[in-house]
């Protein structure tokens, strides 16, 4: 798909340049002025005014779309009771960095946890589900109403949702729309996305727009000072480059219509909805009330949009000759430049129409389709110079003065594409202009009337584009590792396997994948890939050593060419050469039942837990293997002795006994005897005496006598 598109791009640029050359011989408009595409076909009689008064609570539903955010919460039900006090549960939560939100005493073992924002729910579910201690893990589903907006004019907005309804006296074919309904299940936009509208201005007071208008936070309105030092005084709502003042209000109506298609405030129970329900629209007026402007005004507006951080610039205007200055400004712009193809019914490949026909790679040029997915009679086209098509006839949108009405022209089509680009940007702010443009172009609905007319032969499909963003443009992710993170006792001949969510290939930084020992020294490894698995084979691993595997960003790609986005690094510890034993001897006169919880922390690793238990008759000794742990391991033993009463004592031991040929040692151990149940807890040191003997590679506890009841 990528290759095909590169081919198209090459074709586009070759033919585009030819078109540019031929343009010097064809004067479309000597005046070097721009004009609007629209035949504003309605008279004021035809204006459909949905609102006669403005109520004060227009933003009541402003936060509606937030209900569809995912909450990253999971129900986890363990097979045992009281998971809040279980090391097993704590260990599992630690693996996914989960926070416990709630315990449910009514349902045994059930907890509600929150996982980090940057983790996929499905990954957390996998980790929990793989544990034999977990009965199930499932998402805390957030329910929402279907995302059909409640704006009363929505039924007229066939470009967003066409079910064959009659609009402005015409009826269309169901499905001849940009499939906004389904797209909105994925995102309805974001107020982080800034879309500049270079046009006749925008009605700054329109109730269906003003909540989505960009304002310059660095500027104090009407203090006569250029507070943010951008060269424009009091540019709070944008700028009027035609009249050189700070009021980009709309004295024509065209810009207000364009803005409404892009991002009229959605689901606010009034008027219409934009392709984006939420956005920041930057009002940049450079066309006068008759729709005329100059190269210089357009240039300053583009430079302003760039300086102020616009992500997308909508250009629903055309005319004039090739301008090297404008071409340069567009090519250097950080924004995606969306351009209307023009309304002359002409072939832009032969008769270039600027700015749509500039060959800059960040331009996307848009033709107009009707309610049956046919290219409109007026729309310009061009198999190499026009990229996509979008609805452009009888488009119901905002008009100045809190009114609504119909517009026709490729201006509206461009606005639909700007809105879609904004939705994509909302979902994935990191995508480049070219990626956004490719996404829109690669996910059109191909239509017979458009094949041979425009480059992609299709009308944009917002849903397909967003699905594509979610699936195809996703960066590879690591699902699990073997050995696991912080695993101890890893065999020396272990083949390290890193499992990704999809098939992978080598990235540019592949050779910088390293395995370091505890001293940070990189050891020799072989790296290879098999399907979705990165395989690391180390030449030689040492006993009882902590190793850290570093997988740098860019070292792995998925089949779509997207790189591993951030560095991944984790540690594990190899098996120790020697086992640690706990020897318990009952020197008392009655039998005891003992339980040890060993919290074992190998150097630099996470704590793991072991439960050791048994029954000892008087005079007997038993030996319990605590596992192979390297020098420097800390072991915290919690000891429960069941006799007539239940007691617990905590013994803190630093494992400094792993030296070879260590002789029998005797060490003073300070113990705390704690009455564990029922009721009160006592914490005071009771004994200080020589109880523990450390043998070579072993740990010996001799219980002189069963603990006896403490006095209050
Ligand atoms: Ca300023
Ligand atoms: Ca609305």
XYZ file of C-alpha atoms and ligand atoms in Angstrom:
714
model
C 0.000 0.000 0.000
C 2.851 2.334 0.871
C 4.672 1.535 -2.354
C 1.545 2.187 -4.326
C 1.126 5.526 -2.685
C 4.735 6.555 -3.252
C 4.140 5.743 -6.911
C 1.056 7.932 -6.857
C 3.004 10.707 -5.203
C 5.701 10.530 -7.841
C 3.016 10.582 -10.514
C 1.375 13.478 -8.766
C 4.525 15.510 -8.581
C 5.552 14.847 -12.185
C 2.162 15.706 -13.601
C 1.770 18.524 -11.107
C 4.942 20.187 -12.314
C 3.811 19.805 -15.927
C 0.548 21.435 -14.976
C 2.341 24.292 -13.340
C 4.410 24.926 -16.440
C 1.371 24.922 -18.687
C -0.297 27.352 -16.359
C 2.008 30.137 -17.435
C 0.313 30.080 -20.815
C -3.196 30.060 -19.515
C -4.504 33.102 -17.776
C -7.396 32.224 -15.585
C -7.552 35.470 -13.775
C -5.179 38.312 -14.429
C -6.352 40.255 -11.438
C -4.199 38.082 -9.157
C -7.076 38.132 -6.752
C -8.874 35.283 -5.145
C -12.527 34.603 -5.133
C -14.801 32.232 -3.350
C -16.060 29.044 -4.850
C -19.577 29.311 -3.698
C -22.596 30.265 -5.560
C -24.395 31.259 -2.419
C -27.546 29.823 -3.821
C -29.948 30.713 -1.132
C -31.559 34.028 -0.625
C -32.347 35.225 2.813
C -35.850 33.813 2.263
C -34.335 30.378 1.951
C -32.255 30.675 5.041
C -33.489 28.211 7.538
C -33.209 29.931 10.835
C -33.501 27.458 13.616
C -32.913 29.895 16.361
C -34.652 33.099 17.014
C -33.221 33.755 20.414
C -30.059 32.876 22.199
C -30.468 31.287 25.551
C -27.801 31.585 28.190
C -27.395 27.894 28.720
C -26.106 27.089 25.273
C -23.187 25.150 26.644
C -25.181 22.922 28.952
C -24.180 19.795 27.117
C -20.650 20.862 26.546
C -19.067 17.943 28.311
C -21.186 15.296 26.737
C -18.517 13.710 24.646
C -16.401 13.055 27.704
C -18.768 10.206 28.607
C -17.221 8.072 25.923
C -13.741 8.136 27.345
C -12.426 4.765 28.399
C -11.822 4.434 32.108
C -8.977 1.880 32.069
C -10.601 -0.007 34.915
C -10.751 -3.752 35.385
C -12.636 -6.123 37.633
C -10.229 -8.807 38.846
C -11.565 -11.762 40.776
C -9.043 -13.925 42.586
C -9.589 -17.516 43.585
C -8.851 -16.670 47.214
C -10.361 -14.345 49.769
C -9.021 -10.989 50.928
C -6.779 -10.209 47.959
C -5.959 -6.861 49.571
C -3.687 -8.634 52.035
C -2.295 -11.217 49.649
C 1.283 -11.010 48.355
C 0.121 -12.868 45.225
C -2.445 -10.197 44.409
C 0.001 -7.414 45.249
C 2.582 -8.999 42.998
C 0.145 -9.218 40.078
C -1.008 -5.623 40.548
C 2.623 -4.545 40.595
C 3.229 -6.276 37.263
C 0.672 -4.061 35.514
C 1.211 -1.036 37.768
C -2.433 -1.255 38.765
C -4.024 0.698 41.591
C -6.717 -1.006 43.635
C -9.842 1.173 43.636
C -12.215 -1.041 45.549
C -12.589 -4.341 47.425
C -15.933 -6.083 47.439
C -16.536 -8.071 50.596
C -19.832 -9.330 49.191
C -18.087 -11.186 46.381
C -15.102 -13.196 47.520
C -11.806 -12.209 45.902
C -13.217 -9.376 43.787
C -11.335 -6.118 43.302
C -11.709 -3.118 40.979
C -8.344 -1.862 39.740
C -7.175 0.990 37.531
C -4.362 0.412 35.063
C -2.051 3.143 33.711
C -3.315 5.322 30.843
C -0.571 4.147 28.529
C -1.435 0.476 28.910
C -3.950 -1.352 26.776
C -6.751 -3.009 28.738
C -6.327 -6.207 26.781
C -2.677 -6.490 27.846
C -3.578 -6.120 31.516
C -6.362 -8.679 31.118
C -3.852 -11.074 29.560
C -1.423 -10.689 32.438
C -4.103 -11.265 35.064
C -5.710 -14.128 33.177
C -2.431 -15.984 32.845
C -2.224 -16.309 36.625
C -3.696 -19.499 38.043
C -4.857 -17.474 41.038
C -7.217 -15.350 38.967
C -10.739 -16.521 38.225
C -11.367 -13.757 35.683
C -10.420 -10.227 34.706
C -12.797 -8.082 32.706
C -13.156 -4.408 31.804
C -15.395 -2.066 33.755
C -17.396 -1.149 30.675
C -18.325 2.478 30.303
C -21.768 2.672 28.803
C -22.771 5.479 26.517
C -25.687 6.445 24.377
C -25.311 6.013 20.634
C -23.382 8.901 19.199
C -26.005 10.402 16.972
C -25.879 14.078 17.869
C -29.011 15.808 19.121
C -28.537 18.934 17.000
C -31.952 19.562 15.390
C -30.496 20.417 11.952
C -28.589 17.139 11.762
C -31.190 15.592 9.473
C -30.191 18.135 6.809
C -26.524 17.205 7.086
C -26.506 14.471 4.475
C -22.729 14.772 4.069
C -22.324 13.396 7.577
C -25.188 10.902 7.510
C -27.135 10.154 4.357
C -30.044 7.757 4.815
C -31.707 8.810 1.581
C -33.509 11.726 3.191
C -34.698 14.730 1.183
C -32.485 17.755 1.724
C -33.218 21.128 0.126
C -35.661 19.479 -2.265
C -33.284 16.740 -3.387
C -32.986 13.184 -2.210
C -29.878 11.113 -2.195
C -28.626 7.572 -1.867
C -28.249 6.130 1.589
C -24.576 5.767 2.460
C -23.378 8.554 0.175
C -21.774 10.317 3.114
C -18.458 10.420 4.941
C -19.695 7.843 7.506
C -19.408 10.251 10.411
C -21.854 8.336 12.625
C -19.493 5.397 12.996
C -16.396 7.588 13.099
C -17.782 9.393 16.142
C -17.768 6.117 18.046
C -13.989 6.400 17.844
C -13.531 10.126 18.409
C -15.593 13.292 18.184
C -12.570 15.545 18.096
C -10.436 17.333 20.619
C -9.964 20.903 21.747
C -6.228 20.276 21.406
C -6.494 20.410 17.617
C -6.210 23.848 16.000
C -7.651 24.376 12.524
C -7.058 27.730 10.880
C -9.776 28.920 8.499
C -8.276 31.332 5.952
C -11.415 32.945 4.650
C -13.819 35.882 4.979
C -13.685 35.615 8.778
C -16.019 33.843 11.186
C -19.068 35.051 13.128
C -17.383 35.127 16.521
C -20.697 35.255 18.370
C -22.465 32.361 16.689
C -23.714 30.153 19.516
C -22.949 26.986 17.555
C -19.350 28.069 16.903
C -18.060 30.261 19.673
C -17.334 27.371 22.064
C -15.022 25.902 19.441
C -13.202 29.088 18.454
C -9.485 29.441 19.068
C -8.445 32.299 21.279
C -4.927 33.536 21.819
C -4.204 32.812 25.482
C -1.023 34.860 25.301
C -2.916 38.024 24.485
C -4.942 40.341 26.716
C -7.881 41.694 24.762
C -7.998 45.418 24.018
C -5.107 46.572 26.196
C -3.370 47.982 23.140
C -0.270 45.884 23.770
C 1.189 42.998 21.795
C 1.374 40.846 24.932
C 2.739 37.722 23.271
C 5.107 39.632 21.031
C 3.983 37.956 17.808
C 3.791 41.259 15.947
C 0.023 41.620 16.245
C -1.618 43.818 18.880
C -4.651 42.367 20.685
C -4.945 39.399 18.311
C -7.203 37.620 20.764
C -9.717 36.044 18.356
C -7.334 35.757 15.406
C -6.618 38.496 12.866
C -8.149 40.349 9.951
C -5.369 40.544 7.377
C -7.554 42.377 4.889
C -8.374 45.313 7.145
C -5.303 44.890 9.340
C -7.163 44.804 12.609
C -7.897 42.344 15.388
C -11.509 41.637 14.435
C -11.753 38.626 12.106
C -15.556 38.765 12.060
C -17.285 37.574 8.922
C -18.869 40.244 6.690
C -19.597 37.767 3.909
C -20.869 34.519 5.438
C -18.580 32.142 3.593
C -16.021 31.629 6.359
C -18.769 31.074 8.921
C -20.184 28.318 6.706
C -16.783 26.664 6.304
C -16.176 26.803 10.061
C -19.555 25.166 10.765
C -18.794 22.185 8.533
C -15.435 21.675 10.227
C -16.507 22.081 13.837
C -19.923 23.498 14.678
C -20.455 22.615 18.301
C -21.805 19.067 18.286
C -24.550 17.549 20.393
C -25.513 20.818 22.080
C -29.200 20.511 21.125
C -28.963 23.378 18.701
C -28.329 23.963 15.037
C -25.935 21.541 13.440
C -22.797 19.597 14.239
C -19.410 19.830 12.611
C -17.351 16.857 11.491
C -15.551 17.582 14.754
C -17.782 18.196 17.772
C -14.859 19.798 19.528
C -11.904 21.675 18.078
C -10.227 25.063 18.090
C -11.005 27.017 14.942
C -8.638 29.908 14.290
C -10.379 32.772 12.473
C -8.012 34.338 9.933
C -9.760 36.789 7.652
C -7.958 37.786 4.485
C -10.852 37.963 2.028
C -13.069 41.042 1.964
C -16.850 41.101 2.104
C -17.009 40.264 -1.597
C -14.580 37.411 -1.180
C -11.451 39.013 -2.622
C -7.950 39.069 -1.188
C -4.298 39.234 -2.209
C -1.228 37.003 -2.201
C 0.375 39.120 0.478
C -2.617 38.888 2.824
C -2.806 35.117 2.268
C 0.924 34.839 2.914
C 0.711 36.731 6.200
C -2.270 34.620 7.277
C -0.387 31.364 6.561
C 2.672 32.622 8.423
C 0.458 33.654 11.347
C -1.262 30.238 11.415
C 2.149 28.564 11.545
C 3.479 30.842 14.239
C 0.411 30.265 16.394
C 0.504 26.478 16.072
C -2.310 25.603 13.668
C -2.257 21.901 12.778
C -4.473 22.197 9.737
C -5.157 25.160 7.444
C -8.400 25.160 5.473
C -8.226 27.008 2.148
C -11.623 27.289 0.483
C -10.492 29.894 -2.041
C -8.735 29.957 -5.381
C -7.700 31.993 -8.368
C -4.687 33.961 -9.393
C -1.443 32.894 -10.950
C 1.285 30.725 -9.569
C 2.928 32.504 -6.663
C 6.378 31.303 -5.715
C 6.084 33.076 -2.384
C 2.816 31.343 -1.488
C 4.130 28.001 -2.718
C 7.191 28.382 -0.482
C 5.100 29.412 2.513
C 2.843 26.385 2.041
C 5.731 23.965 1.518
C 7.465 25.229 4.647
C 4.284 25.179 6.717
C 4.047 22.745 9.607
C 0.346 22.362 8.917
C -1.635 20.100 6.638
C -2.938 22.396 3.895
C -6.435 21.424 2.787
C -7.484 23.088 -0.474
C -10.723 23.225 -2.420
C -10.115 22.028 -5.979
C -12.220 24.834 -7.472
C -15.649 25.276 -9.006
C -15.035 25.818 -12.717
C -15.767 22.242 -13.790
C -12.210 22.203 -15.174
C -9.346 19.723 -15.179
C -6.737 21.053 -12.754
C -4.074 18.849 -14.379
C -4.374 21.032 -17.457
C -5.567 24.292 -15.933
C -3.953 24.516 -12.524
C -5.952 26.198 -9.833
C -4.022 27.660 -6.922
C -3.442 27.051 -4.095
C -4.938 23.576 -4.708
C -2.518 22.891 -7.566
C 0.718 23.709 -5.791
C 2.770 20.525 -5.700
C 3.694 20.804 -2.011
C 3.463 17.387 -0.395
C 1.442 18.738 2.546
C -1.432 19.877 0.310
C -4.532 17.756 -0.054
C -6.855 18.921 -2.821
C -10.568 18.194 -2.656
C -13.302 17.786 -5.284
C -17.073 17.882 -4.599
C -19.562 15.008 -4.701
C -23.343 15.094 -4.570
C -25.920 13.148 -2.570
C -25.457 10.097 -4.799
C -21.648 10.066 -4.786
C -21.350 11.563 -8.253
C -18.833 14.287 -8.889
C -20.759 17.558 -9.112
C -21.084 19.395 -12.422
C -19.099 22.365 -11.095
C -16.273 20.539 -9.335
C -12.771 20.783 -10.686
C -10.968 17.479 -11.047
C -7.585 16.124 -12.124
C -6.297 12.583 -11.929
C -2.940 13.748 -10.642
C -3.660 17.095 -9.016
C -6.914 16.473 -7.136
C -6.608 13.936 -4.341
C -9.992 13.088 -2.837
C -13.668 14.070 -3.023
C -16.123 15.046 -0.281
C -19.737 16.248 -0.124
C -20.131 19.685 -1.726
C -23.732 20.406 -2.679
C -26.555 21.719 -0.481
C -24.415 21.631 2.608
C -26.402 22.823 5.599
C -24.188 24.892 7.855
C -23.821 27.960 10.052
C -24.586 31.471 8.750
C -23.766 34.720 10.527
C -26.261 35.941 13.098
C -27.052 32.591 14.684
C -28.632 31.434 11.477
C -28.182 28.358 9.301
C -28.383 27.854 5.559
C -27.126 25.938 2.544
C -23.852 26.303 0.683
C -22.684 24.590 -2.473
C -19.110 24.276 -3.695
C -15.759 22.582 -3.208
C -15.243 25.004 -0.294
C -17.553 22.795 1.710
C -15.805 19.637 0.477
C -12.473 20.995 1.708
C -14.068 21.756 5.079
C -15.193 18.119 5.412
C -11.595 17.003 4.783
C -10.225 19.531 7.290
C -12.675 18.151 9.850
C -11.598 14.587 9.142
C -7.915 15.566 9.355
C -8.787 17.116 12.736
C -10.442 13.900 13.935
C -7.325 11.948 12.968
C -5.128 14.498 14.731
C -7.337 14.204 17.832
C -6.797 10.478 17.910
C -3.084 10.496 17.163
C -1.433 13.890 17.707
C 1.943 12.405 16.814
C 1.084 11.672 13.187
C 2.791 13.766 10.537
C 0.928 15.741 7.885
C 1.924 13.184 5.299
C 0.656 10.317 7.445
C -2.665 12.096 7.949
C -2.929 12.841 4.240
C -2.059 9.242 3.338
C -4.605 7.943 5.819
C -7.369 10.055 4.297
C -6.337 9.124 0.738
C -5.883 5.399 1.380
C -9.281 5.021 2.982
C -11.697 6.583 0.527
C -14.756 4.804 -0.839
C -13.884 4.359 -4.504
C -16.759 5.485 -6.737
C -17.181 4.825 -10.437
C -17.932 8.477 -11.157
C -14.628 9.486 -9.563
C -12.347 6.876 -11.143
C -10.255 8.545 -13.800
C -11.286 11.940 -12.468
C -9.236 12.277 -9.290
C -6.140 10.590 -7.912
C -7.736 8.207 -5.425
C -11.011 7.813 -7.329
C -12.918 8.070 -4.096
C -14.951 10.042 -1.589
C -13.537 10.321 1.933
C -14.727 7.896 4.615
C -14.088 9.168 8.134
C -14.774 5.827 9.801
C -12.401 3.884 7.562
C -9.703 6.493 8.099
C -9.995 6.365 11.883
C -10.075 2.569 11.963
C -6.981 2.660 9.804
C -5.309 5.003 12.268
C -6.107 2.627 15.103
C -4.965 -0.548 13.373
C -2.455 0.178 10.633
C -0.657 3.183 12.022
C -0.253 1.626 15.407
C 3.230 1.240 16.689
C 4.403 -2.236 17.679
C 3.921 -3.048 21.335
C 5.485 -5.592 23.646
C 2.899 -7.988 25.039
C 5.035 -10.171 27.250
C 8.552 -11.374 27.852
C 10.172 -14.680 28.681
C 11.797 -14.575 31.198
C 9.256 -12.276 32.787
C 10.090 -8.884 34.195
C 11.953 -9.257 37.515
C 11.965 -13.034 37.196
C 14.558 -14.749 39.371
C 16.189 -18.129 39.038
C 16.438 -17.886 35.260
C 18.457 -20.823 33.844
C 21.864 -19.997 32.348
C 20.939 -21.443 28.942
C 17.739 -19.419 28.706
C 16.705 -18.191 25.251
C 15.159 -14.770 25.825
C 11.920 -14.200 23.931
C 10.104 -10.869 23.628
C 6.565 -11.222 22.312
C 5.090 -8.341 20.286
C 1.446 -7.693 19.414
C 2.129 -8.230 15.712
C 4.777 -9.451 13.308
C 7.934 -7.401 13.439
C 11.073 -6.639 11.432
C 14.427 -5.093 12.238
C 14.461 -1.343 12.794
C 17.403 0.989 12.308
C 18.471 0.577 15.935
C 18.237 -3.214 15.899
C 21.938 -3.661 16.586
C 21.649 -1.458 19.679
C 19.522 -4.037 21.468
C 21.809 -4.986 24.355
C 21.971 -7.284 27.342
C 23.904 -5.770 30.250
C 25.145 -7.452 33.387
C 24.899 -5.983 36.887
C 27.974 -3.847 36.262
C 26.346 -2.333 33.168
C 28.692 -4.148 30.836
C 27.166 -5.308 27.580
C 27.564 -9.018 26.964
C 27.714 -10.777 23.632
C 24.322 -11.744 22.204
C 22.716 -12.962 18.993
C 19.559 -11.100 17.936
C 16.952 -12.553 15.619
C 13.261 -12.266 14.791
C 10.682 -14.962 14.214
C 7.202 -13.670 13.405
C 6.161 -11.562 16.357
C 9.025 -12.743 18.591
C 12.338 -11.039 19.188
C 14.824 -13.755 20.160
C 17.990 -13.037 22.130
C 20.595 -15.723 22.723
C 23.376 -14.833 25.133
C 26.755 -16.442 24.680
C 27.372 -16.881 28.383
C 25.289 -16.072 31.428
C 26.720 -16.209 34.937
C 25.135 -17.649 38.044
C 23.192 -15.375 40.327
C 23.558 -12.272 38.180
C 21.104 -9.529 37.369
C 20.809 -8.870 33.642
C 19.069 -5.958 31.954
C 17.783 -6.201 28.397
C 17.554 -2.857 26.579
C 15.370 -2.559 23.498
C 15.772 1.017 22.254
C 13.094 2.976 20.411
C 13.401 2.431 16.679
C 15.021 -0.989 17.049
C 11.856 -2.810 15.957
C 9.354 -2.044 13.210
C 6.015 -3.574 12.417
C 5.037 -4.663 8.912
C 3.606 -1.202 8.258
C 6.966 0.386 8.904
C 6.031 1.944 12.249
C 8.789 1.911 14.810
C 8.776 0.857 18.416
C 8.037 4.255 19.891
C 9.715 4.172 23.245
C 12.586 2.351 24.849
C 11.759 -0.873 26.648
C 14.079 -2.270 29.228
C 13.666 -4.878 31.900
C 15.700 -7.061 34.246
C 15.806 -10.641 35.372
C 18.203 -12.621 37.530
C 19.877 -15.908 36.739
C 19.763 -18.888 38.991
C 22.167 -19.023 41.907
C 24.700 -21.782 42.148
C 23.673 -22.644 45.689
C 20.453 -23.197 47.509
C 19.477 -21.486 50.714
C 17.994 -23.704 53.337
C 15.955 -22.869 56.349
C 16.461 -25.374 59.113
C 13.869 -25.435 61.830
C 14.298 -27.427 65.000
C 11.670 -27.874 67.670
C 13.391 -28.098 71.037
C 10.191 -27.584 72.943
C 8.035 -30.189 74.606
C 4.954 -30.018 72.411
C 4.471 -30.265 68.667
C 4.119 -27.114 66.656
C 2.743 -26.143 63.274
C 4.775 -23.434 61.640
C 4.369 -21.203 58.604
C 7.055 -18.937 57.158
C 6.310 -16.243 54.637
C 9.575 -15.423 52.998
C 9.775 -12.066 51.187
C 12.895 -12.521 49.089
C 14.576 -9.588 47.408
C 17.483 -10.371 45.180
C 19.856 -7.469 44.529
C 18.102 -4.845 42.373
C 15.039 -7.006 41.835
C 11.435 -6.899 42.904
C 10.431 -8.803 46.014
C 8.979 -12.261 45.517
C 7.055 -14.224 48.112
C 7.255 -17.826 49.278
C 5.162 -19.710 51.770
C 6.884 -22.471 53.723
C 5.052 -24.581 56.250
C 5.160 -27.829 58.210
C 4.535 -29.608 61.477
C 7.315 -30.510 63.855
C 7.193 -32.898 66.762
C 9.289 -32.185 69.841
C 12.980 -32.740 69.244
C 12.677 -32.939 65.441
C 14.450 -30.848 62.826
C 13.382 -30.087 59.287
C 15.140 -28.446 56.366
C 13.256 -26.243 53.878
C 14.676 -25.143 50.552
C 14.077 -21.406 50.061
C 15.566 -21.478 46.581
C 18.760 -20.408 44.881
C 19.573 -16.806 45.620
C 22.687 -14.814 44.894
C 24.898 -13.033 47.357
C 23.332 -9.907 48.771
C 19.771 -11.231 48.766
C 17.600 -9.937 51.579
C 15.124 -12.304 53.132
C 12.364 -11.174 55.407
C 10.797 -14.038 57.295
C 7.446 -13.759 58.953
C 6.995 -16.672 61.254
C 3.701 -18.004 62.478
C 3.780 -20.678 65.128
C 0.532 -22.355 65.990
C 0.410 -23.797 69.394
C -2.334 -23.075 71.836
C -2.183 -19.457 70.832
C -1.176 -17.886 67.580
C 1.902 -15.708 67.447
C 3.906 -14.085 64.778
C 7.457 -12.852 64.817
C 9.341 -11.042 62.151
C 12.956 -11.805 61.451
C 14.971 -9.557 59.187
C 17.929 -11.260 57.601
C 20.448 -9.980 55.131
C 21.732 -12.867 53.150
C 25.408 -12.322 53.560
C 26.015 -16.005 54.002
C 26.485 -17.095 50.440
C 30.222 -17.045 50.412
C 31.884 -20.236 49.506
C 33.323 -22.388 52.240
C 31.633 -20.327 54.877
C 32.002 -21.882 58.247
C 29.246 -22.203 60.729
C 28.354 -18.817 61.956
C 26.263 -17.661 64.772
C 24.466 -14.433 64.498
C 22.422 -12.426 66.882
C 18.884 -12.013 65.738
C 16.554 -9.431 67.123
C 13.040 -10.677 67.096
C 9.745 -9.028 67.558
C 7.032 -11.127 69.068
C 3.670 -10.001 68.011
C 0.378 -11.344 69.109
C -1.426 -11.692 65.845
C -4.901 -12.589 66.937
C -7.314 -11.910 68.359
C -7.631 -8.179 68.867
C -4.701 -6.141 70.046
C -1.254 -6.241 68.548
C 1.854 -5.928 70.649
C 5.082 -4.834 69.208
C 8.088 -5.110 71.461
C 11.295 -6.997 71.317
C 11.131 -9.918 73.630
C 14.246 -11.936 73.084
C 17.725 -11.289 71.957
C 19.534 -14.490 71.671
C 21.491 -16.780 69.455
C 18.917 -18.653 67.563
C 20.043 -18.679 64.035
C 22.962 -20.506 62.699
C 24.122 -19.915 59.217
C 25.724 -22.943 57.695
C 27.474 -22.966 54.391
C 24.776 -21.890 51.990
C 22.124 -22.459 54.568
C 20.148 -20.739 57.235
C 19.235 -22.510 60.416
C 16.573 -21.534 62.846
C 16.428 -23.472 66.055
C 13.263 -23.023 67.972
C 14.241 -23.494 71.572
C 10.731 -23.486 72.830
C 7.327 -22.766 71.374
C 6.344 -19.172 71.996
C 4.235 -18.526 74.995
C 1.457 -16.112 75.560
C 2.490 -12.556 76.149
C 1.274 -10.678 79.110
C -0.346 -7.362 78.451
Ca -0.071 39.518 19.784
Ca -24.762 22.306 17.387
